[in-house]
PDB file of C-alpha atoms in Angstrom:
ATOM      1  CA  UNK I   1     -47.109  -6.484  -4.900  1.00  0.00           C
ATOM      2  CA  UNK I   2     -44.170  -8.278  -5.663  1.00  0.00           C
ATOM      3  CA  UNK I   3     -41.027  -6.173  -6.403  1.00  0.00           C
ATOM      4  CA  UNK I   4     -40.104  -6.186 -10.294  1.00  0.00           C
ATOM      5  CA  UNK I   5     -37.339  -8.584 -10.696  1.00  0.00           C
ATOM      6  CA  UNK I   6     -34.111  -7.600 -12.706  1.00  0.00           C
ATOM      7  CA  UNK I   7     -33.895 -10.190 -15.766  1.00  0.00           C
ATOM      8  CA  UNK I   8     -30.578 -11.864 -17.052  1.00  0.00           C
ATOM      9  CA  UNK I   9     -30.405  -9.584 -19.793  1.00  0.00           C
ATOM     10  CA  UNK I  10     -30.729  -6.486 -18.167  1.00  0.00           C
ATOM     11  CA  UNK I  11     -27.790  -7.798 -15.440  1.00  0.00           C
ATOM     12  CA  UNK I  12     -25.334  -8.551 -18.512  1.00  0.00           C
ATOM     13  CA  UNK I  13     -26.452  -5.357 -20.269  1.00  0.00           C
ATOM     14  CA  UNK I  14     -25.636  -3.317 -16.822  1.00  0.00           C
ATOM     15  CA  UNK I  15     -22.059  -5.599 -16.544  1.00  0.00           C
ATOM     16  CA  UNK I  16     -21.170  -4.978 -19.676  1.00  0.00           C
ATOM     17  CA  UNK I  17     -21.944  -1.029 -19.318  1.00  0.00           C
ATOM     18  CA  UNK I  18     -19.695  -1.121 -16.404  1.00  0.00           C
ATOM     19  CA  UNK I  19     -16.917  -2.993 -18.014  1.00  0.00           C
ATOM     20  CA  UNK I  20     -17.284  -0.272 -21.052  1.00  0.00           C
ATOM     21  CA  UNK I  21     -16.805   2.442 -18.311  1.00  0.00           C
ATOM     22  CA  UNK I  22     -13.869   0.578 -16.185  1.00  0.00           C
ATOM     23  CA  UNK I  23     -11.773   0.624 -19.508  1.00  0.00           C
ATOM     24  CA  UNK I  24     -11.748   4.209 -20.235  1.00  0.00           C
ATOM     25  CA  UNK I  25     -13.041   6.090 -16.462  1.00  0.00           C
ATOM     26  CA  UNK I  26     -10.424   7.772 -14.465  1.00  0.00           C
ATOM     27  CA  UNK I  27      -8.330   6.058 -11.698  1.00  0.00           C
ATOM     28  CA  UNK I  28     -10.694   7.439  -8.761  1.00  0.00           C
ATOM     29  CA  UNK I  29     -13.524   6.493 -10.765  1.00  0.00           C
ATOM     30  CA  UNK I  30     -11.815   2.962 -12.063  1.00  0.00           C
ATOM     31  CA  UNK I  31     -11.517   1.906  -8.289  1.00  0.00           C
ATOM     32  CA  UNK I  32     -15.179   2.723  -7.703  1.00  0.00           C
ATOM     33  CA  UNK I  33     -15.875   0.622 -10.722  1.00  0.00           C
ATOM     34  CA  UNK I  34     -13.958  -2.321  -9.637  1.00  0.00           C
ATOM     35  CA  UNK I  35     -15.452  -2.678  -5.930  1.00  0.00           C
ATOM     36  CA  UNK I  36     -19.660  -2.511  -8.509  1.00  0.00           C
ATOM     37  CA  UNK I  37     -18.405  -4.924 -10.740  1.00  0.00           C
ATOM     38  CA  UNK I  38     -17.093  -7.272  -7.479  1.00  0.00           C
ATOM     39  CA  UNK I  39     -20.643  -6.694  -5.835  1.00  0.00           C
ATOM     40  CA  UNK I  40     -22.399  -8.767  -9.150  1.00  0.00           C
ATOM     41  CA  UNK I  41     -20.720 -11.745  -8.491  1.00  0.00           C
ATOM     42  CA  UNK I  42     -18.687 -14.252 -10.175  1.00  0.00           C
ATOM     43  CA  UNK I  43     -19.749 -12.970 -13.405  1.00  0.00           C
ATOM     44  CA  UNK I  44     -17.640  -9.972 -12.115  1.00  0.00           C
ATOM     45  CA  UNK I  45     -14.963 -11.390 -11.040  1.00  0.00           C
ATOM     46  CA  UNK I  46     -14.305 -13.045 -14.744  1.00  0.00           C
ATOM     47  CA  UNK I  47     -14.267  -9.308 -16.304  1.00  0.00           C
ATOM     48  CA  UNK I  48     -12.030  -8.220 -13.278  1.00  0.00           C
ATOM     49  CA  UNK I  49      -9.580 -11.213 -14.106  1.00  0.00           C
ATOM     50  CA  UNK I  50      -9.466 -10.537 -17.662  1.00  0.00           C
ATOM     51  CA  UNK I  51      -8.843  -6.523 -16.814  1.00  0.00           C
ATOM     52  CA  UNK I  52      -6.058  -7.648 -14.314  1.00  0.00           C
ATOM     53  CA  UNK I  53      -4.403  -9.903 -17.347  1.00  0.00           C
ATOM     54  CA  UNK I  54      -4.826  -7.070 -20.367  1.00  0.00           C
ATOM     55  CA  UNK I  55      -2.879  -4.427 -17.828  1.00  0.00           C
ATOM     56  CA  UNK I  56      -0.284  -7.126 -17.810  1.00  0.00           C
ATOM     57  CA  UNK I  57       1.704  -5.039 -20.266  1.00  0.00           C
ATOM     58  CA  UNK I  58       1.712  -1.879 -18.037  1.00  0.00           C
ATOM     59  CA  UNK I  59       3.467  -0.642 -15.010  1.00  0.00           C
ATOM     60  CA  UNK I  60       1.843  -2.071 -11.893  1.00  0.00           C
ATOM     61  CA  UNK I  61      -0.028   0.285 -10.070  1.00  0.00           C
ATOM     62  CA  UNK I  62      -2.849   0.713  -7.419  1.00  0.00           C
ATOM     63  CA  UNK I  63      -5.582  -0.249  -9.645  1.00  0.00           C
ATOM     64  CA  UNK I  64      -3.967  -3.596 -10.376  1.00  0.00           C
ATOM     65  CA  UNK I  65      -3.548  -3.571  -6.364  1.00  0.00           C
ATOM     66  CA  UNK I  66      -7.239  -3.405  -5.495  1.00  0.00           C
ATOM     67  CA  UNK I  67      -7.924  -6.108  -8.473  1.00  0.00           C
ATOM     68  CA  UNK I  68      -5.331  -8.236  -7.292  1.00  0.00           C
ATOM     69  CA  UNK I  69      -6.578  -7.739  -3.902  1.00  0.00           C
ATOM     70  CA  UNK I  70     -10.560  -8.525  -4.391  1.00  0.00           C
ATOM     71  CA  UNK I  71      -9.573 -11.376  -6.321  1.00  0.00           C
ATOM     72  CA  UNK I  72      -7.177 -13.125  -3.819  1.00  0.00           C
ATOM     73  CA  UNK I  73     -10.164 -12.631  -1.260  1.00  0.00           C
ATOM     74  CA  UNK I  74     -12.849 -14.515  -3.183  1.00  0.00           C
ATOM     75  CA  UNK I  75     -13.492 -18.220  -3.157  1.00  0.00           C
ATOM     76  CA  UNK I  76     -14.796 -18.261  -7.195  1.00  0.00           C
ATOM     77  CA  UNK I  77     -13.796 -21.903  -8.744  1.00  0.00           C
ATOM     78  CA  UNK I  78     -10.298 -21.291 -10.205  1.00  0.00           C
ATOM     79  CA  UNK I  79      -9.025 -18.031  -8.986  1.00  0.00           C
ATOM     80  CA  UNK I  80      -6.839 -19.085  -6.548  1.00  0.00           C
ATOM     81  CA  UNK I  81      -4.949 -21.310  -9.070  1.00  0.00           C
ATOM     82  CA  UNK I  82      -5.377 -18.059 -11.552  1.00  0.00           C
ATOM     83  CA  UNK I  83      -3.181 -16.238  -9.196  1.00  0.00           C
ATOM     84  CA  UNK I  84      -0.747 -18.702  -8.173  1.00  0.00           C
ATOM     85  CA  UNK I  85      -0.094 -19.343 -12.070  1.00  0.00           C
ATOM     86  CA  UNK I  86      -0.267 -15.914 -13.287  1.00  0.00           C
ATOM     87  CA  UNK I  87       1.829 -14.158 -10.009  1.00  0.00           C
ATOM     88  CA  UNK I  88       3.858 -16.600  -8.830  1.00  0.00           C
ATOM     89  CA  UNK I  89       5.775 -14.000  -6.841  1.00  0.00           C
ATOM     90  CA  UNK I  90       2.872 -11.592  -5.958  1.00  0.00           C
ATOM     91  CA  UNK I  91       1.806  -8.751  -8.280  1.00  0.00           C
ATOM     92  CA  UNK I  92       4.929  -6.600  -7.234  1.00  0.00           C
ATOM     93  CA  UNK I  93       8.753  -7.198  -8.435  1.00  0.00           C
ATOM     94  CA  UNK I  94      10.527  -7.116  -4.999  1.00  0.00           C
ATOM     95  CA  UNK I  95      13.853  -5.179  -6.181  1.00  0.00           C
ATOM     96  CA  UNK I  96      16.740  -5.228  -3.484  1.00  0.00           C
ATOM     97  CA  UNK I  97      20.324  -4.591  -3.846  1.00  0.00           C
ATOM     98  CA  UNK I  98      21.022  -6.442  -0.541  1.00  0.00           C
ATOM     99  CA  UNK I  99      19.243  -9.381  -1.622  1.00  0.00           C
ATOM    100  CA  UNK I 100      16.463  -8.595   1.361  1.00  0.00           C
ATOM    101  CA  UNK I 101      13.221 -10.788   0.876  1.00  0.00           C
ATOM    102  CA  UNK I 102      10.276  -8.643   0.554  1.00  0.00           C
ATOM    103  CA  UNK I 103       8.033 -11.309   0.114  1.00  0.00           C
ATOM    104  CA  UNK I 104       6.302 -11.205   3.408  1.00  0.00           C
ATOM    105  CA  UNK I 105       5.365  -7.577   3.343  1.00  0.00           C
ATOM    106  CA  UNK I 106       3.528  -8.277  -0.117  1.00  0.00           C
ATOM    107  CA  UNK I 107       2.089 -10.607   0.985  1.00  0.00           C
ATOM    108  CA  UNK I 108       0.413  -9.070   4.309  1.00  0.00           C
ATOM    109  CA  UNK I 109      -0.448  -5.981   2.112  1.00  0.00           C
ATOM    110  CA  UNK I 110      -2.191  -8.123  -0.640  1.00  0.00           C
ATOM    111  CA  UNK I 111      -4.163  -9.678   2.210  1.00  0.00           C
ATOM    112  CA  UNK I 112      -4.736  -5.983   3.473  1.00  0.00           C
ATOM    113  CA  UNK I 113      -3.249  -7.112   7.155  1.00  0.00           C
ATOM    114  CA  UNK I 114      -1.518  -3.271   7.334  1.00  0.00           C
ATOM    115  CA  UNK I 115      -0.589  -3.755  10.916  1.00  0.00           C
ATOM    116  CA  UNK I 116       1.385  -6.708  10.514  1.00  0.00           C
ATOM    117  CA  UNK I 117       2.860  -5.558   7.097  1.00  0.00           C
ATOM    118  CA  UNK I 118       3.974  -2.243   9.227  1.00  0.00           C
ATOM    119  CA  UNK I 119       5.550  -4.269  11.618  1.00  0.00           C
ATOM    120  CA  UNK I 120       7.179  -6.664   8.802  1.00  0.00           C
ATOM    121  CA  UNK I 121       8.646  -3.243   7.172  1.00  0.00           C
ATOM    122  CA  UNK I 122      10.161  -1.680   9.789  1.00  0.00           C
ATOM    123  CA  UNK I 123      11.709  -5.176  10.468  1.00  0.00           C
ATOM    124  CA  UNK I 124      12.733  -5.378   6.589  1.00  0.00           C
ATOM    125  CA  UNK I 125      14.613  -1.458   6.915  1.00  0.00           C
ATOM    126  CA  UNK I 126      16.530  -2.789  10.201  1.00  0.00           C
ATOM    127  CA  UNK I 127      17.779  -5.819   7.915  1.00  0.00           C
ATOM    128  CA  UNK I 128      19.106  -3.610   6.064  1.00  0.00           C
ATOM    129  CA  UNK I 129      20.418  -1.198   8.219  1.00  0.00           C
ATOM    130  CA  UNK I 130      22.615  -4.647   9.695  1.00  0.00           C
ATOM    131  CA  UNK I 131      22.885  -7.114  12.436  1.00  0.00           C
ATOM    132  CA  UNK I 132      23.138  -4.010  15.011  1.00  0.00           C
ATOM    133  CA  UNK I 133      19.695  -2.403  14.104  1.00  0.00           C
ATOM    134  CA  UNK I 134      17.974  -5.686  14.038  1.00  0.00           C
ATOM    135  CA  UNK I 135      19.057  -6.480  17.350  1.00  0.00           C
ATOM    136  CA  UNK I 136      17.916  -3.143  18.671  1.00  0.00           C
ATOM    137  CA  UNK I 137      14.530  -3.039  16.339  1.00  0.00           C
ATOM    138  CA  UNK I 138      14.867   0.301  15.537  1.00  0.00           C
ATOM    139  CA  UNK I 139      16.781   2.604  13.397  1.00  0.00           C
ATOM    140  CA  UNK I 140      19.705   5.378  13.942  1.00  0.00           C
ATOM    141  CA  UNK I 141      19.155   7.919  11.178  1.00  0.00           C
ATOM    142  CA  UNK I 142      23.071   7.972  10.435  1.00  0.00           C
ATOM    143  CA  UNK I 143      22.211   4.416   8.962  1.00  0.00           C
ATOM    144  CA  UNK I 144      19.500   5.570   6.477  1.00  0.00           C
ATOM    145  CA  UNK I 145      22.140   7.394   4.088  1.00  0.00           C
ATOM    146  CA  UNK I 146      23.093   4.158   3.488  1.00  0.00           C
ATOM    147  CA  UNK I 147      19.986   2.462   2.110  1.00  0.00           C
ATOM    148  CA  UNK I 148      19.937   1.504  -1.522  1.00  0.00           C
ATOM    149  CA  UNK I 149      17.703   3.618  -3.988  1.00  0.00           C
ATOM    150  CA  UNK I 150      16.423  -0.063  -5.208  1.00  0.00           C
ATOM    151  CA  UNK I 151      15.120  -1.161  -1.518  1.00  0.00           C
ATOM    152  CA  UNK I 152      13.079   2.183  -0.442  1.00  0.00           C
ATOM    153  CA  UNK I 153      11.226   2.345  -3.465  1.00  0.00           C
ATOM    154  CA  UNK I 154      10.170  -1.262  -3.442  1.00  0.00           C
ATOM    155  CA  UNK I 155       8.885  -1.183  -0.094  1.00  0.00           C
ATOM    156  CA  UNK I 156       7.461   2.431  -1.279  1.00  0.00           C
ATOM    157  CA  UNK I 157       5.982   0.516  -4.131  1.00  0.00           C
ATOM    158  CA  UNK I 158       4.005  -2.190  -2.431  1.00  0.00           C
ATOM    159  CA  UNK I 159       2.492   0.054   0.138  1.00  0.00           C
ATOM    160  CA  UNK I 160       1.078   2.582  -2.467  1.00  0.00           C
ATOM    161  CA  UNK I 161      -0.097  -0.399  -4.942  1.00  0.00           C
ATOM    162  CA  UNK I 162      -1.761  -2.074  -2.128  1.00  0.00           C
ATOM    163  CA  UNK I 163      -3.327   1.045  -0.374  1.00  0.00           C
ATOM    164  CA  UNK I 164      -4.897   2.402  -3.354  1.00  0.00           C
ATOM    165  CA  UNK I 165      -2.234   4.982  -3.105  1.00  0.00           C
ATOM    166  CA  UNK I 166      -3.181   6.364  -0.102  1.00  0.00           C
ATOM    167  CA  UNK I 167      -0.120   4.944   1.853  1.00  0.00           C
ATOM    168  CA  UNK I 168       3.997   4.852   1.549  1.00  0.00           C
ATOM    169  CA  UNK I 169       6.992   7.131   2.416  1.00  0.00           C
ATOM    170  CA  UNK I 170       7.021   8.692  -1.017  1.00  0.00           C
ATOM    171  CA  UNK I 171       2.897   9.966  -0.191  1.00  0.00           C
ATOM    172  CA  UNK I 172       4.350  11.025   3.140  1.00  0.00           C
ATOM    173  CA  UNK I 173       7.030  13.062   1.697  1.00  0.00           C
ATOM    174  CA  UNK I 174       4.508  14.942  -0.790  1.00  0.00           C
ATOM    175  CA  UNK I 175       2.270  15.708   2.501  1.00  0.00           C
ATOM    176  CA  UNK I 176       5.498  16.812   4.106  1.00  0.00           C
ATOM    177  CA  UNK I 177       6.734  19.061   1.213  1.00  0.00           C
ATOM    178  CA  UNK I 178       3.010  20.231   0.844  1.00  0.00           C
ATOM    179  CA  UNK I 179       3.290  21.710   4.110  1.00  0.00           C
ATOM    180  CA  UNK I 180       6.462  23.344   4.070  1.00  0.00           C
ATOM    181  CA  UNK I 181       8.158  20.785   5.737  1.00  0.00           C
ATOM    182  CA  UNK I 182       6.428  21.723   9.138  1.00  0.00           C
ATOM    183  CA  UNK I 183       6.468  18.960  11.052  1.00  0.00           C
ATOM    184  CA  UNK I 184       3.727  20.040  13.417  1.00  0.00           C
ATOM    185  CA  UNK I 185       1.689  20.380  10.589  1.00  0.00           C
ATOM    186  CA  UNK I 186       2.108  17.012   8.932  1.00  0.00           C
ATOM    187  CA  UNK I 187       1.255  15.100  12.153  1.00  0.00           C
ATOM    188  CA  UNK I 188      -2.325  15.610  12.344  1.00  0.00           C
ATOM    189  CA  UNK I 189      -2.669  15.640   8.596  1.00  0.00           C
ATOM    190  CA  UNK I 190      -1.492  12.046   8.657  1.00  0.00           C
ATOM    191  CA  UNK I 191      -2.993  11.269  11.811  1.00  0.00           C
ATOM    192  CA  UNK I 192      -0.042  10.784  13.994  1.00  0.00           C
ATOM    193  CA  UNK I 193      -1.071  13.495  16.384  1.00  0.00           C
ATOM    194  CA  UNK I 194      -4.206  14.898  17.770  1.00  0.00           C
ATOM    195  CA  UNK I 195      -4.020  18.731  19.722  1.00  0.00           C
ATOM    196  CA  UNK I 196      -0.730  18.139  21.727  1.00  0.00           C
ATOM    197  CA  UNK I 197      -1.570  14.352  22.104  1.00  0.00           C
ATOM    198  CA  UNK I 198       0.430  11.628  19.965  1.00  0.00           C
ATOM    199  CA  UNK I 199      -1.620   8.798  18.569  1.00  0.00           C
ATOM    200  CA  UNK I 200      -0.624   5.715  21.022  1.00  0.00           C
ATOM    201  CA  UNK I 201       0.456   2.630  19.203  1.00  0.00           C
ATOM    202  CA  UNK I 202      -0.996  -0.163  18.215  1.00  0.00           C
ATOM    203  CA  UNK I 203      -4.914   0.527  19.378  1.00  0.00           C
ATOM    204  CA  UNK I 204      -5.495   4.687  18.276  1.00  0.00           C
ATOM    205  CA  UNK I 205      -3.696   4.121  15.032  1.00  0.00           C
ATOM    206  CA  UNK I 206      -6.227   3.185  11.804  1.00  0.00           C
ATOM    207  CA  UNK I 207      -5.079  -0.369  10.133  1.00  0.00           C
ATOM    208  CA  UNK I 208      -7.217   0.180   7.112  1.00  0.00           C
ATOM    209  CA  UNK I 209      -7.923   2.464   4.445  1.00  0.00           C
ATOM    210  CA  UNK I 210     -10.440   4.556   6.069  1.00  0.00           C
ATOM    211  CA  UNK I 211      -6.929   6.013   7.740  1.00  0.00           C
ATOM    212  CA  UNK I 212      -5.514   9.492   6.565  1.00  0.00           C
ATOM    213  CA  UNK I 213      -3.593   9.950   3.548  1.00  0.00           C
ATOM    214  CA  UNK I 214      -0.238   9.162   4.552  1.00  0.00           C
ATOM    215  CA  UNK I 215      -1.155   7.371   7.675  1.00  0.00           C
ATOM    216  CA  UNK I 216       1.069   4.357   7.050  1.00  0.00           C
ATOM    217  CA  UNK I 217       3.876   3.243   7.159  1.00  0.00           C
ATOM    218  CA  UNK I 218       5.107   4.104  10.694  1.00  0.00           C
ATOM    219  CA  UNK I 219       8.426   5.934  11.996  1.00  0.00           C
ATOM    220  CA  UNK I 220       8.984   6.398  15.387  1.00  0.00           C
ATOM    221  CA  UNK I 221       8.384   9.960  15.978  1.00  0.00           C
ATOM    222  CA  UNK I 222       8.781  10.000  19.611  1.00  0.00           C
ATOM    223  CA  UNK I 223      12.685   9.369  19.176  1.00  0.00           C
ATOM    224  CA  UNK I 224      12.552  12.725  17.150  1.00  0.00           C
ATOM    225  CA  UNK I 225      12.417  13.266  13.483  1.00  0.00           C
ATOM    226  CA  UNK I 226      15.521  12.467  12.423  1.00  0.00           C
ATOM    227  CA  UNK I 227      14.822   9.371  11.315  1.00  0.00           C
ATOM    228  CA  UNK I 228      11.499  10.256   9.354  1.00  0.00           C
ATOM    229  CA  UNK I 229      13.564  13.006   7.693  1.00  0.00           C
ATOM    230  CA  UNK I 230      16.288  10.997   6.477  1.00  0.00           C
ATOM    231  CA  UNK I 231      13.578   8.579   4.790  1.00  0.00           C
ATOM    232  CA  UNK I 232      11.708  11.550   3.428  1.00  0.00           C
ATOM    233  CA  UNK I 233      14.735  13.084   1.856  1.00  0.00           C
ATOM    234  CA  UNK I 234      16.684  10.032   0.649  1.00  0.00           C
ATOM    235  CA  UNK I 235      17.664   9.995  -3.187  1.00  0.00           C
ATOM    236  CA  UNK I 236      15.445   7.297  -3.589  1.00  0.00           C
ATOM    237  CA  UNK I 237      12.550  10.061  -3.974  1.00  0.00           C
ATOM    238  CA  UNK I 238      14.734  12.211  -6.874  1.00  0.00           C
TER     239      UNK I 238
END
């Protein structure tokens, strides 16, 4: 006996129902609904494209990032042109008091290449710190006080927007404060240490969204906590 087929009208009704839910659901449920709608094919992608356009008036957050990432991955007709025309400089406005170009970080995060984005983010922080930091490829904790608020907030916003809100310096700060600023409790919570063993770079880190909250971006904790402490207590976080 053959399986009953789903009629076109039933599919349309189902999609309309999902679209209706999408507009009123909590952000957590919106993430799930976006995945469900994308899985329905071209008709679903059109709904997501319209939803992204409708959200343009508000401030960009990880819901917009999720929509953008999904649309970027598709080969649906006209989608690449739509994204290029509507968001010629990417989804997130890139503010920098030092004229640093954060667009490579945005492009990598939009493609969910978190490992490369992490590497380039550190390069950008070294660029912020100056020529000596760029040459040595790591930061002195004393250099971080001079970082402009706008630049750190830009990097953080990029990581949050393109990670469903899971990654970013402000996320790490929130977790750190939540464990009473106890580093020994922070490391396992964000997946940087297991027992007495540090997570080894790069193979043991998780470069996708199955990672623990706050897993990325990385700081070189093997040099001690002073750099990450300066980053997490910077005035950028209020």
